[in-house]
Amino acid sequence: MKTLYFPLVHANLTTQNQLWIQSLHANTLIFQTTFIKKNSRSYVNSHSVSSVAESSPETSLSANVSSNLCFYDHFNEFDSLQSVKGRHAQIIKMSEERNSETKMQSLVTSYLAFCDHQSAAMLFLVDSPENCLYWNSFLQEFKIHGGSPVGILQVFCDLHRKGVSFDSGSLTVILKLCANLRELCLGLEVHACLIKKGFNLDVSIKCALMNFYGRCERIDSANLVFNETPDCKFQLWNEIVLVNLRSERWKHAIELFREMQFSHVKANSFTLAKVLKACSRTEALHEGRQIHGYVIRLALKSDLLICNSLISMYCKSKKLKLARKVFDLMESRNLSSWNSIISGYSALGYFDEAWNLFNKMEKSGIKRDIITWNCLLSGHFLHGSYREVLSILRSMQLSGFKPNSSSIISILQAISELQILKFGKEIHGYVIRNGLDYDIYVTTSMLDMYVKNNDLINAQAVFDSMSRRNHFAWNTLISGYSYKGQFEEAVKLLKLMKTEGIKPDIVTYNSLVSGYAVWGNIDKALDIIRRIEISGLKPNVVSWTALISGCLQNEKYKAALEFFIMMQNEGIKPNSTTVLCLLQACAGLSFLHKGKEIHSMVIRNGFIDDVFVMTTLVYMYSKCGSLKTAYDIFQRIDNKTLATWNSMIMGFAIYSLGKQVMYLFKRMQEEGFQPDAVTFTALLSSCKASGLLNEAWRYFDHMKSRYGIAPTIEHYSCMVDLLGKCGYPDEAWEFVKSMPVKPDAAVWGALLGSCRGPYDIELAEVAANKLFKLEPYNPVNYVMMMHLYGMSKRPEDVEGIRMLMEGAGVRLGNAWSWIEINRTIHMFSATGKSHPDEGEIYFNLYKLVSVIKELGYVPDTNCVHQNIDEEEKEKILLAHTEKLAITYGLMKSKSFVPIRVIKNTRMCFDCHSLAKYISLFKRREIFVKDGARFHHFSNGKCSCNELW
């Protein structure tokens, strides 16, 4: 048989070890006898480290034998390496001492003490096979005295070349070392040697082989070793389950454990604990509960390791009651038990109970550690309690605990959300002072904190100081530059990333897509999506959602819906965020039918339990003129949030249903929700739309006095608008002058809008002059002044405003209205292409106006600012786009279907009056959404109560 020669493990050790081998000839006699002895013995030791490669920490013998690897009293006289070698020679000559394991082990320790690592390794390898017992301790001592584990393998290879034959015990030890060092090639040769020597059926060797292949990421080979074993002992079953668990083959490990039970093999507590962990990782609650039953049957319910794993499994499965039951039934609890249950309550947001357990822990005699505090920190962060995170930090420090890397990560993430840059810099200083900047997760969290606080200079500095950078670091900084619109820097980083050999991933490209889309460069964002495909990756749902979201932020609602169709054509299914964006796009366009289609998609894709999606559905139906559907959905939401209540309150507000708003507000408080600034905006808006002045004052006063909410400019604007519409423009003016904040265009616009006739001209001029400075290119302000001058019969001032507009280069935008009939949008534009049925529409409109005049309708020609006769003015009024859209709806829709018209500018007084008469005459509901609000016409009345 050809002798097996093991390769050198590391080339840079070759010369050194060859010289050592040559010098070793002088000591050949010392080891020769030992070699002979080695060849003459064989054994199977069930307690060896190799036999329990990964089975249980209970079999670790390092603690038991550490005392054996120390200097013994009768070796204290050694004052040199030569004296150790001399004593070694004496032991070999004396056969009774040669068989003393204690003396041979002490020699190993003596060689290490004099840094003769090669002699120590050689003696260890060729000594009696019981050396396997001391493997962990020997390796620890070897490292302490400056030896490299690679050197042990080198000695093994050299001894093998000299013809030394090793038994199964030594080969098992070498296999274990190959596993620890990930030395695949050498391990494969050892495996071959084991087969040639016939050792491959040994249980200890099988365990070591499976452990070796698992450590070297050859899990399939490990499973093959197990499958080729005809009669698997309990050690093999435990080992193969653990090897698969360590390789994160969670489901396969659970399946193996199931087969293990069918084979009537009992699992040890360590294996059971690890399998429970796999159940929590794979959300296999059913299997976990079965294992719990198995634990009870085996009377292992008092085992601390298993109980702690059960608590962790139930907590991660969100079954806190079961976790608590296990915890309460435990006869004794350790620190891990308390940390597991506290972590479970904290992670799921049950902070009161988490703190209650936290306080009980100290009373039970178990001292808290840094992990206990970190459980509270991470839990509060996960549930958005960012300020509480900082409060916990202070309490933790007062208790004498220094934040570690895990603590710092939660704290930095909370600071990122709170945007407290100053405190973030203090944490940065703490990180540097305490040497925590070695942790890549800490530095990437710090980088993320600076990016989210818009401090790209310091973000770049942190990035430059990182000794190693992961994908997250690169992506975070690229994302930061993209969101700030600094695309040159972002692209430069992308190129540098490729130069350093790091391939951009989908997250990298998605950050660029999102950045370009947010800044309105939709074509460039779409180009990046195409580049993703060229790079060999595939655009995912995040890529397309980023593009759709960017369109939404730039009010390109139609483009958002078009990109969604492209996304579907690519075969990509939407997620909940995509649906949120689509619903908002439908709301922006008032596409009720399209919104219903998205609603159907929500049901098909199982998003019906997502409170954010359902809240957006309420918002969409409210904005699309289907308030009843919005309220029905609102009623069905079980887990309402404050945003859900705000959406419904705002829905009633835009329909001028002030009483319903106040009722809903009362219900909201009864269910334990405290209002925020958005709630009060909705309340004041509803009061404004309904003319409820006293109620508005009460809400406005209660904002700060009762709820501690400082009114914003938006709230002041609502009050100004309300005072004006209720007929108190002078009071509105006094209110503006007394405001603690500087009025903006919204406030001056509200004041101008409150001026309703010739008697308000002076106040209107004050507001208009402010607006002409703040918004010189907004045509609405000029039109409102022309309308007031027209009502006051001051044509020269009307002309003056027109000349002012021309001088400023202000042009009236194109007014349009549209209506959806049979899933087709019909657009009516003041300056664009005429509708194909225009002649028929005008014919029906003329007939309708003639009939309605008999009911009392009088055209309001004050809406026409041209200096022409009344008859011509009436003809111009008939061309208003909302009139054409309403008429077309009457012509083409069924008599029981409400007419829904969308208009981009504010509805004029004449169109408003005509719509009321049409609703009375035709007995049809008419919904008109103009640039300011919704108008619901029914039986000759409008929901706005003339307050729009």
Short mmCIF file of C-alpha atoms in Angstrom, two decimals, residues 294-665:
data_model
loop_
_atom_site.label_atom_id
_atom_site.label_comp_id
_atom_site.label_asym_id
_atom_site.label_seq_id
_atom_site.Cartn_x
_atom_site.Cartn_y
_atom_site.Cartn_z
CA TYR A 294 -41.78 15.51 24.37
CA VAL A 295 -39.87 17.43 27.06
CA ILE A 296 -42.71 16.89 29.55
CA ARG A 297 -42.89 13.16 28.78
CA LEU A 298 -39.15 12.79 29.37
CA ALA A 299 -39.45 14.72 32.66
CA LEU A 300 -37.01 17.34 31.38
CA LYS A 301 -39.27 20.26 32.25
CA SER A 302 -36.90 21.29 35.05
CA ASP A 303 -33.91 21.51 32.70
CA LEU A 304 -32.82 25.17 32.65
CA LEU A 305 -31.40 25.11 29.14
CA ILE A 306 -34.58 23.62 27.66
CA CYS A 307 -36.92 25.90 29.62
CA ASN A 308 -35.02 28.97 28.50
CA SER A 309 -35.24 27.80 24.89
CA LEU A 310 -38.99 27.22 25.29
CA ILE A 311 -39.45 30.75 26.63
CA SER A 312 -37.47 32.17 23.73
CA MET A 313 -39.38 30.07 21.18
CA TYR A 314 -42.80 31.09 22.50
CA CYS A 315 -41.79 34.76 22.72
CA LYS A 316 -40.57 34.82 19.13
CA SER A 317 -43.81 33.13 18.08
CA LYS A 318 -45.70 35.96 19.88
CA LYS A 319 -47.21 33.51 22.36
CA LEU A 320 -46.37 35.40 25.52
CA LYS A 321 -48.94 33.62 27.67
CA LEU A 322 -47.31 30.26 26.97
CA ALA A 323 -43.85 31.72 27.51
CA ARG A 324 -44.95 33.18 30.83
CA LYS A 325 -46.48 29.87 31.87
CA VAL A 326 -43.17 28.09 31.28
CA PHE A 327 -41.37 30.83 33.18
CA ASP A 328 -43.74 30.73 36.15
CA LEU A 329 -43.56 26.91 36.40
CA MET A 330 -39.75 26.83 36.50
CA GLU A 331 -38.42 25.55 39.83
CA SER A 332 -35.26 27.61 39.46
CA ARG A 333 -34.38 30.43 37.09
CA ASN A 334 -31.07 31.81 36.00
CA LEU A 335 -30.10 35.12 34.39
CA SER A 336 -30.90 33.78 30.93
CA SER A 337 -34.44 32.88 32.03
CA TRP A 338 -35.17 36.42 33.20
CA ASN A 339 -33.54 38.01 30.16
CA SER A 340 -35.54 35.79 27.78
CA ILE A 341 -38.94 36.64 29.25
CA ILE A 342 -38.12 40.37 29.62
CA SER A 343 -36.88 40.41 26.04
CA GLY A 344 -40.13 38.77 24.88
CA TYR A 345 -42.39 41.31 26.56
CA SER A 346 -40.21 44.22 25.46
CA ALA A 347 -39.88 43.07 21.84
CA LEU A 348 -43.68 42.78 21.52
CA GLY A 349 -44.31 46.18 23.09
CA TYR A 350 -45.65 45.09 26.50
CA PHE A 351 -43.44 47.52 28.35
CA ASP A 352 -45.36 47.66 31.64
CA GLU A 353 -44.95 43.93 32.19
CA ALA A 354 -41.34 44.04 30.99
CA TRP A 355 -40.53 46.70 33.61
CA ASN A 356 -42.49 44.77 36.23
CA LEU A 357 -40.34 41.68 35.60
CA PHE A 358 -37.25 43.88 35.50
CA ASN A 359 -38.00 45.06 39.05
CA LYS A 360 -38.90 41.56 40.31
CA MET A 361 -35.65 40.19 38.94
CA GLU A 362 -33.50 42.03 41.47
CA LYS A 363 -35.74 40.96 44.35
CA SER A 364 -35.40 37.30 43.32
CA GLY A 365 -31.65 37.47 43.86
CA ILE A 366 -30.65 37.53 40.18
CA LYS A 367 -28.53 40.53 39.29
CA ARG A 368 -29.23 42.26 36.00
CA ASP A 369 -26.53 42.39 33.37
CA ILE A 370 -25.99 44.50 30.26
CA ILE A 371 -28.14 42.09 28.21
CA THR A 372 -31.11 42.82 30.47
CA TRP A 373 -30.79 46.54 29.77
CA ASN A 374 -30.24 45.93 26.05
CA CYS A 375 -33.50 43.96 25.87
CA LEU A 376 -35.36 47.05 27.06
CA LEU A 377 -33.40 49.37 24.77
CA SER A 378 -34.05 47.34 21.61
CA GLY A 379 -37.72 46.70 22.46
CA HIS A 380 -38.50 50.39 23.01
CA PHE A 381 -36.72 51.29 19.79
CA LEU A 382 -38.61 48.67 17.76
CA HIS A 383 -41.93 50.15 18.89
CA GLY A 384 -41.02 53.77 18.23
CA SER A 385 -40.46 54.80 21.87
CA TYR A 386 -37.31 56.65 20.90
CA ARG A 387 -37.19 59.08 23.82
CA GLU A 388 -37.68 56.22 26.27
CA VAL A 389 -34.55 54.63 24.75
CA LEU A 390 -32.54 57.66 25.86
CA SER A 391 -34.20 57.58 29.28
CA ILE A 392 -33.25 53.90 29.69
CA LEU A 393 -29.68 54.80 28.74
CA ARG A 394 -29.49 57.30 31.59
CA SER A 395 -30.94 54.79 34.08
CA MET A 396 -28.52 52.13 32.88
CA GLN A 397 -25.53 54.41 33.41
CA LEU A 398 -26.75 55.45 36.86
CA SER A 399 -26.89 51.74 37.75
CA GLY A 400 -23.20 51.42 36.90
CA PHE A 401 -23.47 49.77 33.48
CA LYS A 402 -21.44 50.99 30.53
CA PRO A 403 -23.21 50.70 27.18
CA ASN A 404 -21.68 48.04 24.93
CA SER A 405 -21.86 47.77 21.16
CA SER A 406 -25.42 46.37 21.21
CA SER A 407 -26.57 49.22 23.45
CA ILE A 408 -24.93 51.82 21.22
CA ILE A 409 -26.61 50.44 18.08
CA SER A 410 -30.11 50.85 19.61
CA ILE A 411 -29.22 54.31 20.93
CA LEU A 412 -27.84 55.50 17.58
CA GLN A 413 -30.93 54.21 15.78
CA ALA A 414 -33.18 56.10 18.21
CA ILE A 415 -31.12 59.26 17.72
CA SER A 416 -31.47 58.82 13.95
CA GLU A 417 -35.25 58.84 14.26
CA LEU A 418 -35.32 61.74 16.74
CA GLN A 419 -32.74 63.65 14.67
CA ILE A 420 -30.84 64.86 17.74
CA LEU A 421 -27.53 65.42 15.99
CA LYS A 422 -25.81 67.00 19.01
CA PHE A 423 -26.44 63.94 21.17
CA GLY A 424 -25.41 61.71 18.29
CA LYS A 425 -22.02 63.42 18.25
CA GLU A 426 -21.68 62.80 22.00
CA ILE A 427 -22.32 59.09 21.42
CA HIS A 428 -19.73 59.19 18.63
CA GLY A 429 -17.20 60.51 21.16
CA TYR A 430 -18.13 57.74 23.62
CA VAL A 431 -17.63 55.13 20.91
CA ILE A 432 -14.12 56.39 20.13
CA ARG A 433 -13.11 56.74 23.79
CA ASN A 434 -14.22 53.20 24.59
CA GLY A 435 -12.78 51.58 21.48
CA LEU A 436 -16.18 50.46 20.14
CA ASP A 437 -15.42 51.73 16.66
CA TYR A 438 -13.88 48.34 15.85
CA ASP A 439 -17.44 46.96 15.59
CA ILE A 440 -18.63 47.36 12.01
CA TYR A 441 -22.27 47.40 13.13
CA VAL A 442 -21.59 50.31 15.47
CA THR A 443 -19.79 52.32 12.79
CA THR A 444 -22.48 51.63 10.18
CA SER A 445 -25.17 52.70 12.69
CA MET A 446 -23.17 55.87 13.32
CA LEU A 447 -22.90 56.44 9.58
CA ASP A 448 -26.65 55.95 9.24
CA MET A 449 -27.27 58.40 12.10
CA TYR A 450 -25.29 61.15 10.38
CA VAL A 451 -27.01 60.49 7.04
CA LYS A 452 -30.49 60.66 8.59
CA ASN A 453 -29.50 63.89 10.35
CA ASN A 454 -28.42 65.39 6.99
CA ASP A 455 -24.81 65.69 8.11
CA LEU A 456 -23.11 64.19 5.09
CA ILE A 457 -19.74 65.74 5.96
CA ASN A 458 -19.45 63.73 9.18
CA ALA A 459 -21.04 60.73 7.49
CA GLN A 460 -18.28 60.81 4.89
CA ALA A 461 -15.67 61.17 7.66
CA VAL A 462 -17.00 58.08 9.47
CA PHE A 463 -17.07 56.20 6.19
CA ASP A 464 -13.45 57.17 5.39
CA SER A 465 -12.26 56.07 8.85
CA MET A 466 -13.76 52.58 8.57
CA SER A 467 -11.06 49.93 8.21
CA ARG A 468 -13.52 47.59 6.57
CA ARG A 469 -16.84 48.44 4.96
CA ASN A 470 -19.77 46.18 4.32
CA HIS A 471 -22.52 46.66 1.76
CA PHE A 472 -24.63 48.48 4.33
CA ALA A 473 -21.98 51.17 4.78
CA TRP A 474 -21.64 51.78 1.05
CA ASN A 475 -25.38 51.74 0.49
CA THR A 476 -26.10 54.08 3.39
CA LEU A 477 -23.75 56.79 2.14
CA ILE A 478 -24.85 56.42 -1.48
CA SER A 479 -28.45 56.67 -0.30
CA GLY A 480 -27.61 59.78 1.74
CA TYR A 481 -26.13 61.58 -1.25
CA SER A 482 -29.03 60.46 -3.47
CA TYR A 483 -31.72 61.75 -1.14
CA LYS A 484 -29.92 65.10 -0.89
CA GLY A 485 -29.85 65.32 -4.67
CA GLN A 486 -26.04 65.11 -4.81
CA PHE A 487 -26.02 62.54 -7.58
CA GLU A 488 -22.46 63.24 -8.73
CA GLU A 489 -21.14 62.19 -5.32
CA ALA A 490 -23.46 59.17 -5.26
CA VAL A 491 -22.31 57.96 -8.69
CA LYS A 492 -18.66 58.59 -7.74
CA LEU A 493 -19.12 56.36 -4.67
CA LEU A 494 -20.75 53.71 -6.85
CA LYS A 495 -17.72 53.66 -9.14
CA LEU A 496 -15.33 53.55 -6.16
CA MET A 497 -17.32 50.65 -4.74
CA LYS A 498 -16.77 48.68 -7.93
CA THR A 499 -13.07 49.64 -7.99
CA GLU A 500 -12.60 48.17 -4.50
CA GLY A 501 -14.05 44.89 -5.72
CA ILE A 502 -17.45 45.20 -4.04
CA LYS A 503 -20.28 44.47 -6.42
CA PRO A 504 -23.27 46.81 -5.99
CA ASP A 505 -26.36 44.93 -4.89
CA ILE A 506 -30.02 45.64 -5.49
CA VAL A 507 -30.16 47.93 -2.43
CA THR A 508 -27.41 50.10 -3.93
CA TYR A 509 -29.32 50.62 -7.15
CA ASN A 510 -32.64 51.06 -5.36
CA SER A 511 -31.26 53.98 -3.34
CA LEU A 512 -30.36 55.72 -6.62
CA VAL A 513 -33.80 54.96 -8.08
CA SER A 514 -35.47 56.44 -5.00
CA GLY A 515 -33.22 59.51 -4.97
CA TYR A 516 -33.79 60.35 -8.62
CA ALA A 517 -37.54 59.75 -8.28
CA VAL A 518 -37.90 61.93 -5.17
CA TRP A 519 -36.13 64.78 -6.95
CA GLY A 520 -38.52 64.49 -9.88
CA ASN A 521 -36.02 63.00 -12.34
CA ILE A 522 -38.35 60.15 -13.24
CA ASP A 523 -36.64 59.32 -16.55
CA LYS A 524 -33.28 58.91 -14.82
CA ALA A 525 -34.86 56.73 -12.14
CA LEU A 526 -36.35 54.51 -14.83
CA ASP A 527 -32.95 54.37 -16.53
CA ILE A 528 -31.38 53.05 -13.28
CA ILE A 529 -33.99 50.29 -13.20
CA ARG A 530 -32.91 49.28 -16.70
CA ARG A 531 -29.26 49.35 -15.58
CA ILE A 532 -30.15 46.91 -12.80
CA GLU A 533 -31.19 44.40 -15.44
CA ILE A 534 -27.98 44.99 -17.42
CA SER A 535 -25.86 44.38 -14.29
CA GLY A 536 -27.28 40.87 -13.98
CA LEU A 537 -29.65 41.64 -11.12
CA LYS A 538 -33.42 41.84 -11.33
CA PRO A 539 -35.40 44.92 -10.26
CA ASN A 540 -37.59 43.93 -7.33
CA VAL A 541 -40.74 45.31 -5.78
CA VAL A 542 -38.69 47.88 -3.84
CA SER A 543 -37.20 49.23 -7.08
CA TRP A 544 -40.59 49.84 -8.68
CA THR A 545 -42.19 51.07 -5.45
CA ALA A 546 -39.40 53.65 -5.07
CA LEU A 547 -40.18 54.89 -8.58
CA ILE A 548 -43.93 54.99 -7.92
CA SER A 549 -43.41 56.75 -4.58
CA GLY A 550 -41.23 59.39 -6.24
CA CYS A 551 -43.99 60.09 -8.78
CA LEU A 552 -46.42 60.44 -5.91
CA GLN A 553 -44.26 63.00 -4.09
CA ASN A 554 -44.04 65.07 -7.27
CA GLU A 555 -47.83 64.80 -7.83
CA LYS A 556 -47.33 62.77 -10.99
CA TYR A 557 -50.19 60.50 -10.08
CA LYS A 558 -50.96 59.27 -13.58
CA ALA A 559 -47.31 58.29 -14.13
CA ALA A 560 -47.39 56.36 -10.84
CA LEU A 561 -50.30 54.24 -12.09
CA GLU A 562 -48.62 53.73 -15.46
CA PHE A 563 -45.42 52.48 -13.81
CA PHE A 564 -47.49 50.08 -11.75
CA ILE A 565 -48.81 48.54 -14.97
CA MET A 566 -45.19 48.17 -16.18
CA MET A 567 -44.31 46.55 -12.86
CA GLN A 568 -47.11 44.03 -13.28
CA ASN A 569 -45.97 43.26 -16.83
CA GLU A 570 -42.55 42.41 -15.35
CA GLY A 571 -44.25 39.79 -13.18
CA ILE A 572 -43.50 41.55 -9.88
CA LYS A 573 -46.15 41.39 -7.18
CA PRO A 574 -46.83 44.54 -5.13
CA ASN A 575 -46.19 44.74 -1.41
CA SER A 576 -48.14 46.77 1.14
CA THR A 577 -46.03 49.90 0.51
CA THR A 578 -46.77 49.70 -3.22
CA VAL A 579 -50.47 49.49 -2.47
CA LEU A 580 -50.26 52.52 -0.16
CA CYS A 581 -48.67 54.56 -2.96
CA LEU A 582 -51.24 53.41 -5.52
CA LEU A 583 -54.16 54.29 -3.26
CA GLN A 584 -52.73 57.76 -2.68
CA ALA A 585 -52.30 58.20 -6.44
CA CYS A 586 -55.98 57.26 -6.95
CA ALA A 587 -56.94 59.74 -4.23
CA GLY A 588 -54.87 62.48 -5.88
CA LEU A 589 -56.62 61.90 -9.20
CA SER A 590 -59.99 61.03 -7.62
CA PHE A 591 -60.00 57.84 -9.70
CA LEU A 592 -62.75 56.05 -7.80
CA HIS A 593 -63.04 53.11 -10.19
CA LYS A 594 -59.26 52.57 -10.21
CA GLY A 595 -59.27 52.86 -6.44
CA LYS A 596 -61.86 50.08 -6.28
CA GLU A 597 -59.60 47.90 -8.43
CA ILE A 598 -56.72 48.49 -6.01
CA HIS A 599 -59.10 47.66 -3.14
CA SER A 600 -59.82 44.30 -4.82
CA MET A 601 -56.07 43.72 -5.12
CA VAL A 602 -55.71 44.46 -1.40
CA ILE A 603 -58.19 41.67 -0.64
CA ARG A 604 -56.59 39.22 -3.09
CA ASN A 605 -53.08 39.76 -1.72
CA GLY A 606 -54.05 39.48 1.94
CA PHE A 607 -53.35 43.10 2.93
CA ILE A 608 -56.78 43.44 4.53
CA ASP A 609 -55.25 43.10 8.03
CA ASP A 610 -52.65 45.81 7.42
CA VAL A 611 -53.90 48.84 9.35
CA PHE A 612 -51.84 51.24 7.24
CA VAL A 613 -53.36 49.92 4.02
CA MET A 614 -56.87 50.07 5.47
CA THR A 615 -56.29 53.62 6.72
CA THR A 616 -55.19 54.66 3.24
CA LEU A 617 -58.33 53.02 1.82
CA VAL A 618 -60.40 55.25 4.10
CA TYR A 619 -58.44 58.25 2.83
CA MET A 620 -58.81 57.21 -0.82
CA TYR A 621 -62.58 56.68 -0.70
CA SER A 622 -63.03 59.97 1.15
CA LYS A 623 -61.04 61.87 -1.46
CA CYS A 624 -62.81 60.11 -4.34
CA GLY A 625 -66.29 61.13 -3.19
CA SER A 626 -67.44 57.84 -1.65
CA LEU A 627 -67.73 58.80 2.00
CA LYS A 628 -70.14 55.99 2.87
CA THR A 629 -67.68 53.33 1.68
CA ALA A 630 -64.88 55.08 3.57
CA TYR A 631 -66.92 54.97 6.78
CA ASP A 632 -67.87 51.30 6.28
CA ILE A 633 -64.19 50.38 5.96
CA PHE A 634 -63.34 52.52 8.98
CA GLN A 635 -65.92 50.67 11.07
CA ARG A 636 -64.41 47.29 10.13
CA ILE A 637 -60.85 48.17 11.19
CA ASP A 638 -60.19 46.48 14.54
CA ASN A 639 -56.73 47.81 15.32
CA LYS A 640 -57.32 51.48 14.56
CA THR A 641 -54.43 53.91 14.94
CA LEU A 642 -54.50 57.66 15.47
CA ALA A 643 -53.87 58.06 11.73
CA THR A 644 -57.01 55.97 11.05
CA TRP A 645 -59.14 58.29 13.20
CA ASN A 646 -57.56 61.38 11.64
CA SER A 647 -58.29 60.11 8.12
CA MET A 648 -61.95 59.52 8.90
CA ILE A 649 -62.33 62.85 10.70
CA MET A 650 -60.76 64.63 7.72
CA GLY A 651 -63.09 62.69 5.41
CA PHE A 652 -66.15 64.06 7.21
CA ALA A 653 -64.53 67.50 7.35
CA ILE A 654 -64.13 67.87 3.58
CA TYR A 655 -67.84 67.07 3.21
CA SER A 656 -68.72 69.82 5.73
CA LEU A 657 -70.20 67.32 8.18
CA GLY A 658 -69.15 69.18 11.31
CA LYS A 659 -71.53 67.43 13.71
CA GLN A 660 -70.33 64.00 12.60
CA VAL A 661 -66.73 65.16 13.03
CA MET A 662 -67.36 66.20 16.63
CA TYR A 663 -69.09 62.88 17.35
CA LEU A 664 -66.15 60.95 15.88
CA PHE A 665 -63.69 63.06 17.88
#
